[in-house]
Coordinates of C-alpha atoms and ligand atoms in Angstrom, one line a residue:
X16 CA -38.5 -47.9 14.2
X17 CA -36.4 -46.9 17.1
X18 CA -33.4 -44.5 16.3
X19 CA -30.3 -45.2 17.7
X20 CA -27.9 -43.1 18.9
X21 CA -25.1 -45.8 18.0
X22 CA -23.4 -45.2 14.6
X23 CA -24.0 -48.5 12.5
X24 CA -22.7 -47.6 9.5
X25 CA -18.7 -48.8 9.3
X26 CA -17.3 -45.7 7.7
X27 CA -13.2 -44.9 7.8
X28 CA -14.2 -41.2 6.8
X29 CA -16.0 -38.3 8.6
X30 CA -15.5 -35.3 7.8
X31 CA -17.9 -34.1 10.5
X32 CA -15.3 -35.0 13.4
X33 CA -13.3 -32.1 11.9
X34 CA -16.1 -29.6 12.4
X35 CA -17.6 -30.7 16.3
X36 CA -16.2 -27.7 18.1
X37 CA -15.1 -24.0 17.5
X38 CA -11.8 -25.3 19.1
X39 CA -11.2 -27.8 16.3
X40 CA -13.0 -25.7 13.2
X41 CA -10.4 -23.2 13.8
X42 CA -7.9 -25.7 13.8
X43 CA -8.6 -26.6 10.5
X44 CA -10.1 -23.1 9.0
X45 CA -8.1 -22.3 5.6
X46 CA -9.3 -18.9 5.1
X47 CA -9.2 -16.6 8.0
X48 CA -9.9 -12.6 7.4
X49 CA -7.6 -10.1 9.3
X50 CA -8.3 -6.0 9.6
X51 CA -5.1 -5.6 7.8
X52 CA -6.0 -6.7 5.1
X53 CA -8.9 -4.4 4.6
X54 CA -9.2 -1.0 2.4
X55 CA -11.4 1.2 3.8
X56 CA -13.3 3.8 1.0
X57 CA -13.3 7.6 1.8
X58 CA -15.4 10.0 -0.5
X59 CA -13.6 13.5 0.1
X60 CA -15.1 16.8 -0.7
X61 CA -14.9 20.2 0.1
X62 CA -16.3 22.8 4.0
X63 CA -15.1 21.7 7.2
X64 CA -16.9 19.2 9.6
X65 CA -19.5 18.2 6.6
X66 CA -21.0 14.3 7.1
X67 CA -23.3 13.9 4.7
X68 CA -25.1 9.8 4.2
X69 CA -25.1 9.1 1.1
X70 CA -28.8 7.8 1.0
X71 CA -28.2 4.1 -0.9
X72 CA -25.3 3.6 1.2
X73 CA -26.4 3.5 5.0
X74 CA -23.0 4.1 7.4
X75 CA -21.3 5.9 4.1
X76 CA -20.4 9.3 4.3
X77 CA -19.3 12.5 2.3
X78 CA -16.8 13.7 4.3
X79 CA -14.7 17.2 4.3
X80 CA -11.1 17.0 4.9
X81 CA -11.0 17.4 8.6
X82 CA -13.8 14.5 8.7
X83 CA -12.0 12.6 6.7
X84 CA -8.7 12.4 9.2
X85 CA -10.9 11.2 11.9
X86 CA -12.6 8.7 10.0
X87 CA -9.3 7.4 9.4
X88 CA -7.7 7.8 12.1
X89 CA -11.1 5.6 13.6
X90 CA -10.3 3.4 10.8
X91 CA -6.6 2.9 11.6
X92 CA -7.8 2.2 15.4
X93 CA -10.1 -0.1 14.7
X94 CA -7.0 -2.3 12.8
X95 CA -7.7 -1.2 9.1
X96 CA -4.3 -0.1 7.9
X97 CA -5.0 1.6 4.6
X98 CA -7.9 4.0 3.1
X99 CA -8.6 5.0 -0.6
X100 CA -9.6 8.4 -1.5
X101 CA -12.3 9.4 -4.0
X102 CA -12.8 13.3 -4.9
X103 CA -15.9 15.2 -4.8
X104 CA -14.7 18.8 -6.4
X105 CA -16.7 21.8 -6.2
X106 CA -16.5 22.5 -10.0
X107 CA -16.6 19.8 -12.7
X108 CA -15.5 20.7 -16.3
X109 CA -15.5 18.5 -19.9
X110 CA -11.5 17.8 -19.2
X111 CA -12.0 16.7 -15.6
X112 CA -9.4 19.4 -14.7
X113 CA -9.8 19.6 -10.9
X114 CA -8.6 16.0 -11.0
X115 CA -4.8 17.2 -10.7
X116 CA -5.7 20.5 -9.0
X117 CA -3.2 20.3 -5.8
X118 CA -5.6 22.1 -4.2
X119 CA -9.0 19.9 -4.6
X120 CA -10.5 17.7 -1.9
X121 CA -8.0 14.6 -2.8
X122 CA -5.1 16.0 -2.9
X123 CA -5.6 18.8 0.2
X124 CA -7.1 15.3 2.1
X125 CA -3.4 13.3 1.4
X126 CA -1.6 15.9 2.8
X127 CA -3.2 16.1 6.2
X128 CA -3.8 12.5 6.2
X129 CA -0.2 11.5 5.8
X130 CA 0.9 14.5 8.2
X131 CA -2.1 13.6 11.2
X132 CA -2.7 10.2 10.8
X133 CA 0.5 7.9 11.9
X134 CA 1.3 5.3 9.4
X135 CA -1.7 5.2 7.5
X136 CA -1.5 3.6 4.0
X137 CA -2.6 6.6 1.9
X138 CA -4.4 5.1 -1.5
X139 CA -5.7 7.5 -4.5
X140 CA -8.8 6.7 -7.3
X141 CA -7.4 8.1 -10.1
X142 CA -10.4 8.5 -12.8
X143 CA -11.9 11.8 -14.3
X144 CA -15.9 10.6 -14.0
X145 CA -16.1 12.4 -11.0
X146 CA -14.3 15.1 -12.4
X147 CA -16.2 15.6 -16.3
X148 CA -19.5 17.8 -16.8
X149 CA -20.8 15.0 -18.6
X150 CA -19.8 11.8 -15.8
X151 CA -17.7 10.0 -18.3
X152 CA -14.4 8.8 -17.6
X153 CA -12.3 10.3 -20.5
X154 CA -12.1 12.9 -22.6
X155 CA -15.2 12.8 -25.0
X156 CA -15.5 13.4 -29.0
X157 CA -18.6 13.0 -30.1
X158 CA -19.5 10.0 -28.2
X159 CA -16.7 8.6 -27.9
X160 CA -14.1 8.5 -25.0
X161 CA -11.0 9.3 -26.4
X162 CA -8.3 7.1 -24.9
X163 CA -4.9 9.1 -25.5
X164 CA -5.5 12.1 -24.7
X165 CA -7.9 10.8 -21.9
X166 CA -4.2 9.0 -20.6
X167 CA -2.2 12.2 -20.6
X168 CA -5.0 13.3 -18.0
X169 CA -4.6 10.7 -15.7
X170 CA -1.1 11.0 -15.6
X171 CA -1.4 14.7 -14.4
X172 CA -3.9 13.3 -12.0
X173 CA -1.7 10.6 -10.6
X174 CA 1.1 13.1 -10.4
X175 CA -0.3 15.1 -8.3
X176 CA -1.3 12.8 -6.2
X177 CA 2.1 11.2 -6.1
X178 CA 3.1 15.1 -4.9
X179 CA 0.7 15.9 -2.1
X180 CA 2.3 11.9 -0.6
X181 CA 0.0 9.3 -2.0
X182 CA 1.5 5.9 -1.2
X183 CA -0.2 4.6 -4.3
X184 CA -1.8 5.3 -7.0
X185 CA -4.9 3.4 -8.4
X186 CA -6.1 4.1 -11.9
X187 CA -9.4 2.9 -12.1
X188 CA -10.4 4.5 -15.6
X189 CA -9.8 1.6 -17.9
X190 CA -7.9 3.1 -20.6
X191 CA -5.6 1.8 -22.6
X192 CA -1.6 2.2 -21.6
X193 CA -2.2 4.2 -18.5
X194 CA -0.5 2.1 -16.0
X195 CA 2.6 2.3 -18.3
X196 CA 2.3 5.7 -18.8
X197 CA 1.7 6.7 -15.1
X198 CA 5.0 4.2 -14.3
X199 CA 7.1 6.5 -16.4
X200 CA 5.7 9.9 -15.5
X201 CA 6.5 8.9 -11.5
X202 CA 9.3 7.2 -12.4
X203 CA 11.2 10.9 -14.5
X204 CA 10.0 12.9 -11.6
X205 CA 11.5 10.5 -8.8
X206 CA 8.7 9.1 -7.7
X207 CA 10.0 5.4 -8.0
X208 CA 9.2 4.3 -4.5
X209 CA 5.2 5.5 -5.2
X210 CA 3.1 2.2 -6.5
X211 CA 0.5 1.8 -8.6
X212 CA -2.7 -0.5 -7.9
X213 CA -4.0 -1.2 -11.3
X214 CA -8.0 -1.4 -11.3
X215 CA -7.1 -3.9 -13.9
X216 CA -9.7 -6.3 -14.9
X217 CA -12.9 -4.0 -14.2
X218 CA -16.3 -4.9 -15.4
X219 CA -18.9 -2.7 -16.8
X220 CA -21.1 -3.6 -13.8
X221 CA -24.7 -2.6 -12.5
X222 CA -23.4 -2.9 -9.0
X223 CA -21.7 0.3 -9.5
X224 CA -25.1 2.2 -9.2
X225 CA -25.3 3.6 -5.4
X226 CA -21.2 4.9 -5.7
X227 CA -22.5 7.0 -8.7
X228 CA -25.0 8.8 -6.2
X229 CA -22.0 8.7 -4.1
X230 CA -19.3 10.3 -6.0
X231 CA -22.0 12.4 -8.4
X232 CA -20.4 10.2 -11.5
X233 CA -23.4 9.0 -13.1
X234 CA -22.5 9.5 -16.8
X235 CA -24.9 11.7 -18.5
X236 CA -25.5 10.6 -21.8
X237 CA -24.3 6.9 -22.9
X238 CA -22.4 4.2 -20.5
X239 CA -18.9 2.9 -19.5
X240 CA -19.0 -0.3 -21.8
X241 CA -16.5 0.9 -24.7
X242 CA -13.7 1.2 -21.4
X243 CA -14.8 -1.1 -18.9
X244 CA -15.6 -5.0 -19.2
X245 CA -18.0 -7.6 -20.7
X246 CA -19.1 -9.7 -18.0
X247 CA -18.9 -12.4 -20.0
X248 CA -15.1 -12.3 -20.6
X249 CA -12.7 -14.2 -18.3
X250 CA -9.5 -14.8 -20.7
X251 CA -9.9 -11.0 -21.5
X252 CA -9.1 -10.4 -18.0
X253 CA -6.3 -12.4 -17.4
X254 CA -4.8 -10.5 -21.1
X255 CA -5.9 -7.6 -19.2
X256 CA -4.2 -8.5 -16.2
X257 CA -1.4 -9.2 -17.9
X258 CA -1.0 -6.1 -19.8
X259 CA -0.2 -4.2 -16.7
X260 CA 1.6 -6.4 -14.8
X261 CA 3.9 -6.0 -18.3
X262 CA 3.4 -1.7 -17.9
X263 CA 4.7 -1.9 -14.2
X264 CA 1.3 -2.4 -12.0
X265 CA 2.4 -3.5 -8.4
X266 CA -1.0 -4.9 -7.7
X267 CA -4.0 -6.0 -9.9
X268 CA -7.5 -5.3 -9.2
X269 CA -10.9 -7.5 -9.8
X270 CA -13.6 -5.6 -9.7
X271 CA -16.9 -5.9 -8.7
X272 CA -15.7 -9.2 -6.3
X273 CA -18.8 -11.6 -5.5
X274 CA -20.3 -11.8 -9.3
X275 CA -16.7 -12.4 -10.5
X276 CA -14.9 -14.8 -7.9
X277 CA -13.9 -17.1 -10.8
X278 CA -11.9 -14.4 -12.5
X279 CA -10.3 -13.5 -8.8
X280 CA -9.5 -17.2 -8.7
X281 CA -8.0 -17.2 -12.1
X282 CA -5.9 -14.2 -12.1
X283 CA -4.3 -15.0 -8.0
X284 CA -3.8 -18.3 -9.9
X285 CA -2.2 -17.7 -13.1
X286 CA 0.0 -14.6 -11.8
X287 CA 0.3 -15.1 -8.3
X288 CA 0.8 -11.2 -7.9
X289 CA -0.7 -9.1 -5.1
X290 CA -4.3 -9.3 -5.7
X291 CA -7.3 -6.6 -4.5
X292 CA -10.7 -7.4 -5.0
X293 CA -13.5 -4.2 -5.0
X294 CA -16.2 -5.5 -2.9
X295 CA -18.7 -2.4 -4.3
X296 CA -21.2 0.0 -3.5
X297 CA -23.7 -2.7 -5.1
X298 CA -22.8 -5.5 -3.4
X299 CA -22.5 -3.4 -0.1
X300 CA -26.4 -1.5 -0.3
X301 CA -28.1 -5.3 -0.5
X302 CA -26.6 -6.7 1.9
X303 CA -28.0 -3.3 4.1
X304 CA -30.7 -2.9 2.3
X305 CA -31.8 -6.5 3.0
X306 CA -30.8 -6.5 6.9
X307 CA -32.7 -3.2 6.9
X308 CA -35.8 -5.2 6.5
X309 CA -34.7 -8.0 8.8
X310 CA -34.3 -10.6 6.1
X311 CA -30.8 -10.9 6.1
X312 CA -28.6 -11.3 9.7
X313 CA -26.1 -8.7 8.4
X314 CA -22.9 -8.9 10.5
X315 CA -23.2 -12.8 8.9
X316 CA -23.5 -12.4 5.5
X317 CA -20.9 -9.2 5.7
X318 CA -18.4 -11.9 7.4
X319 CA -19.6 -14.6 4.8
X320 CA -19.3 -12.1 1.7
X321 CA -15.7 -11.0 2.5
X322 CA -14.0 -14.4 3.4
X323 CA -15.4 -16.0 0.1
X324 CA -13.6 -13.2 -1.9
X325 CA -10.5 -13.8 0.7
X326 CA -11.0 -17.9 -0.2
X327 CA -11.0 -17.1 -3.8
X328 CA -7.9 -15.3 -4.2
X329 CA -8.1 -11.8 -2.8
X330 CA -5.0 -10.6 -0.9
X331 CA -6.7 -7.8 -0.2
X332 CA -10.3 -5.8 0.0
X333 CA -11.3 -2.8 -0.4
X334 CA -14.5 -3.1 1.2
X335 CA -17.1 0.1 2.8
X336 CA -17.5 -2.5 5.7
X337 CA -14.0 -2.8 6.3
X338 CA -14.4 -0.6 10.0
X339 CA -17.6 -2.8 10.8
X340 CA -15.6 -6.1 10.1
X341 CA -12.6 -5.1 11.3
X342 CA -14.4 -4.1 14.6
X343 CA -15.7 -7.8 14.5
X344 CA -12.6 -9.7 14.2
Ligands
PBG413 C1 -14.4 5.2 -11.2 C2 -14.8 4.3 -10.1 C3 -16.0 3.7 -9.9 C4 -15.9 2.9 -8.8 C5 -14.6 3.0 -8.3 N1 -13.9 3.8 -9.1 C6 -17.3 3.9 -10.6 C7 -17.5 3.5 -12.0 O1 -16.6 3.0 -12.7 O2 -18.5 3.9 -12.5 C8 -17.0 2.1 -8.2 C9 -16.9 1.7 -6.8 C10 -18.1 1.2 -6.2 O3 -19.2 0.9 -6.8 O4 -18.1 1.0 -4.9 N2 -13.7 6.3 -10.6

């Protein structure tokens, strides 16, 4: 049978006239992804003009401070507007005390930043695991991680962040009361105007693996699942959510992103607060490790990746490929 090229079906709808051209595509895109709305990951340690790969994580870098600045500074050039700082310290002990040591990496790293780096957005981690002997992310009795005391750590850690200039603050530990308890620590020492990113609904997650190597925070006996959450469990994370939106968080956190888009969805949804979503080491090393090999176009599926967790809910991402996408857009 011949084929036409006449239509012959009588049809008032076509949704493909809405998608002929680039022209009208755009015309009609919902979603569109901006650099400024990207959070570019910095893991700071100690020496001067160190740039170490961090093997699972091609085009991720330990940096020292003075790295760090032009990275950045790069960054900021390239359109991303804010970066958040992880700590590699020199010494680790069981209380994770170089966490609010005004001298370590971190807090040396927001100094300069904010004094060389015009109008960058300076954000903190604030979690012991890369600070504890033993990886975990509290204070440990036994083998448990002791929440309260665990707190009063992280408060001191935020602190002294808030000091050296962090913008804001982003607990990432998963205990119990420490947004509230952070909120009233900066709030007695006039640090009012310093905001606190709650890592709020974060989920014990395998996708977490290549950061560990990263940040040296593999735990060393035991795992994170008595802090962090069930994968299962979406109402937990809206009561989650909603427990520090109550103790003062300025913006909530969703964390890993592309396994747990429907809990993104849900919490933009029911709180309609400033939402961040973690796009991870995990999710980032496949998508490498699979271009690496040719089987995946990568600047596609990075694009792809980052405006589904943008469609879902995401105000913002923290994302290792922010630079390459920003570069892109
Ligand atoms: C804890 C922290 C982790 C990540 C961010 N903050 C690791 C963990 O909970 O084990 C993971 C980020 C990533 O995988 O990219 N300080």
């Amino acid at each position: 049978m011949a084929v036409t090229t006449r239509t012959s079906l009588s049809l008032t709808r076509r949704p493909r006239r809405l998608r002929r051209t680039e022209a009208i595509r755009a015309l009609v895109r919902e979603t569109r992804l901006t650099p400024d709305c990207f959070i570019y990951p910095l893991f700071v340690g100690a020496g001067e003009g160190v740039r170490r790969e961090i093997g699972s994580m091609p085009g991720v870098f330990q940096l020292s401070v003075d790295e760090a600045i032009k990275e950045a500074a790069a960054a900021k050039s390239d359109g991303v507007p804010a970066v958040i700082l992880f700590g590699l310290p020199e010494k680790k002990d069981p209380e994770g005390s170089v966490a609010y040591d005004p001298d370590a990496p971190v807090q040396t790293a927001v100094r300069a930043l904010k004094r060389e780096v015009r109008d960058v957005l300076v954000i903190t981690d604030v979690c012991l695991c890369e600070y504890t002997s033993h990886g975990h992310c509290g204070i440990v009795d036994g083998d448990e991680i002791v929440n309260d005391i665990t707190v009063d750590q992280l408060v001191r850690a935020a602190l002294s962040h808030a000091v050296a200039g962090a913008d804001v603050v982003a607990p990432s530990d998963m205990m119990d009361g420490r947004v509230g308890a952070i909120r009233k620590a900066l709030d007695e020492r006039g640090f009012d105007r310093t905001a606190i990113m709650s890592y709020a609904a974060k989920y014990c997650s395998g996708f977490y693996g290549p950061f560990r190597e990263a940040a040296d925070s593999t735990p060393q006996f035991g795992d994170r699942r008595s802090h962090q959450m069930d994968p299962g469990n979406v109402v937990e994370a809206l009561r989650e959510v909603e427990i520090d939106i109550q103790e003062g968080a300025d913006i909530v956190m969703v964390k890993p992103a592309l396994p747990y888009l429907d809990v993104l969805a849900k919490v933009k949804e029911r709180f309609g607060y400033p939402t961040a979503a973690y796009h991870v080491s995990g999710e980032y090393s496949m998508l490498k490790a699979a271009a690496q090999r040719g089987w995946l176009d990568e600047p596609r599926v990075m694009m792809e990746s980052l405006i589904g967790i943008k469609r879902a809910g995401a105000d913002m991402i923290i994302t290792y490929y922010a630079r390459d996408a920003a570069r892109l857009l």
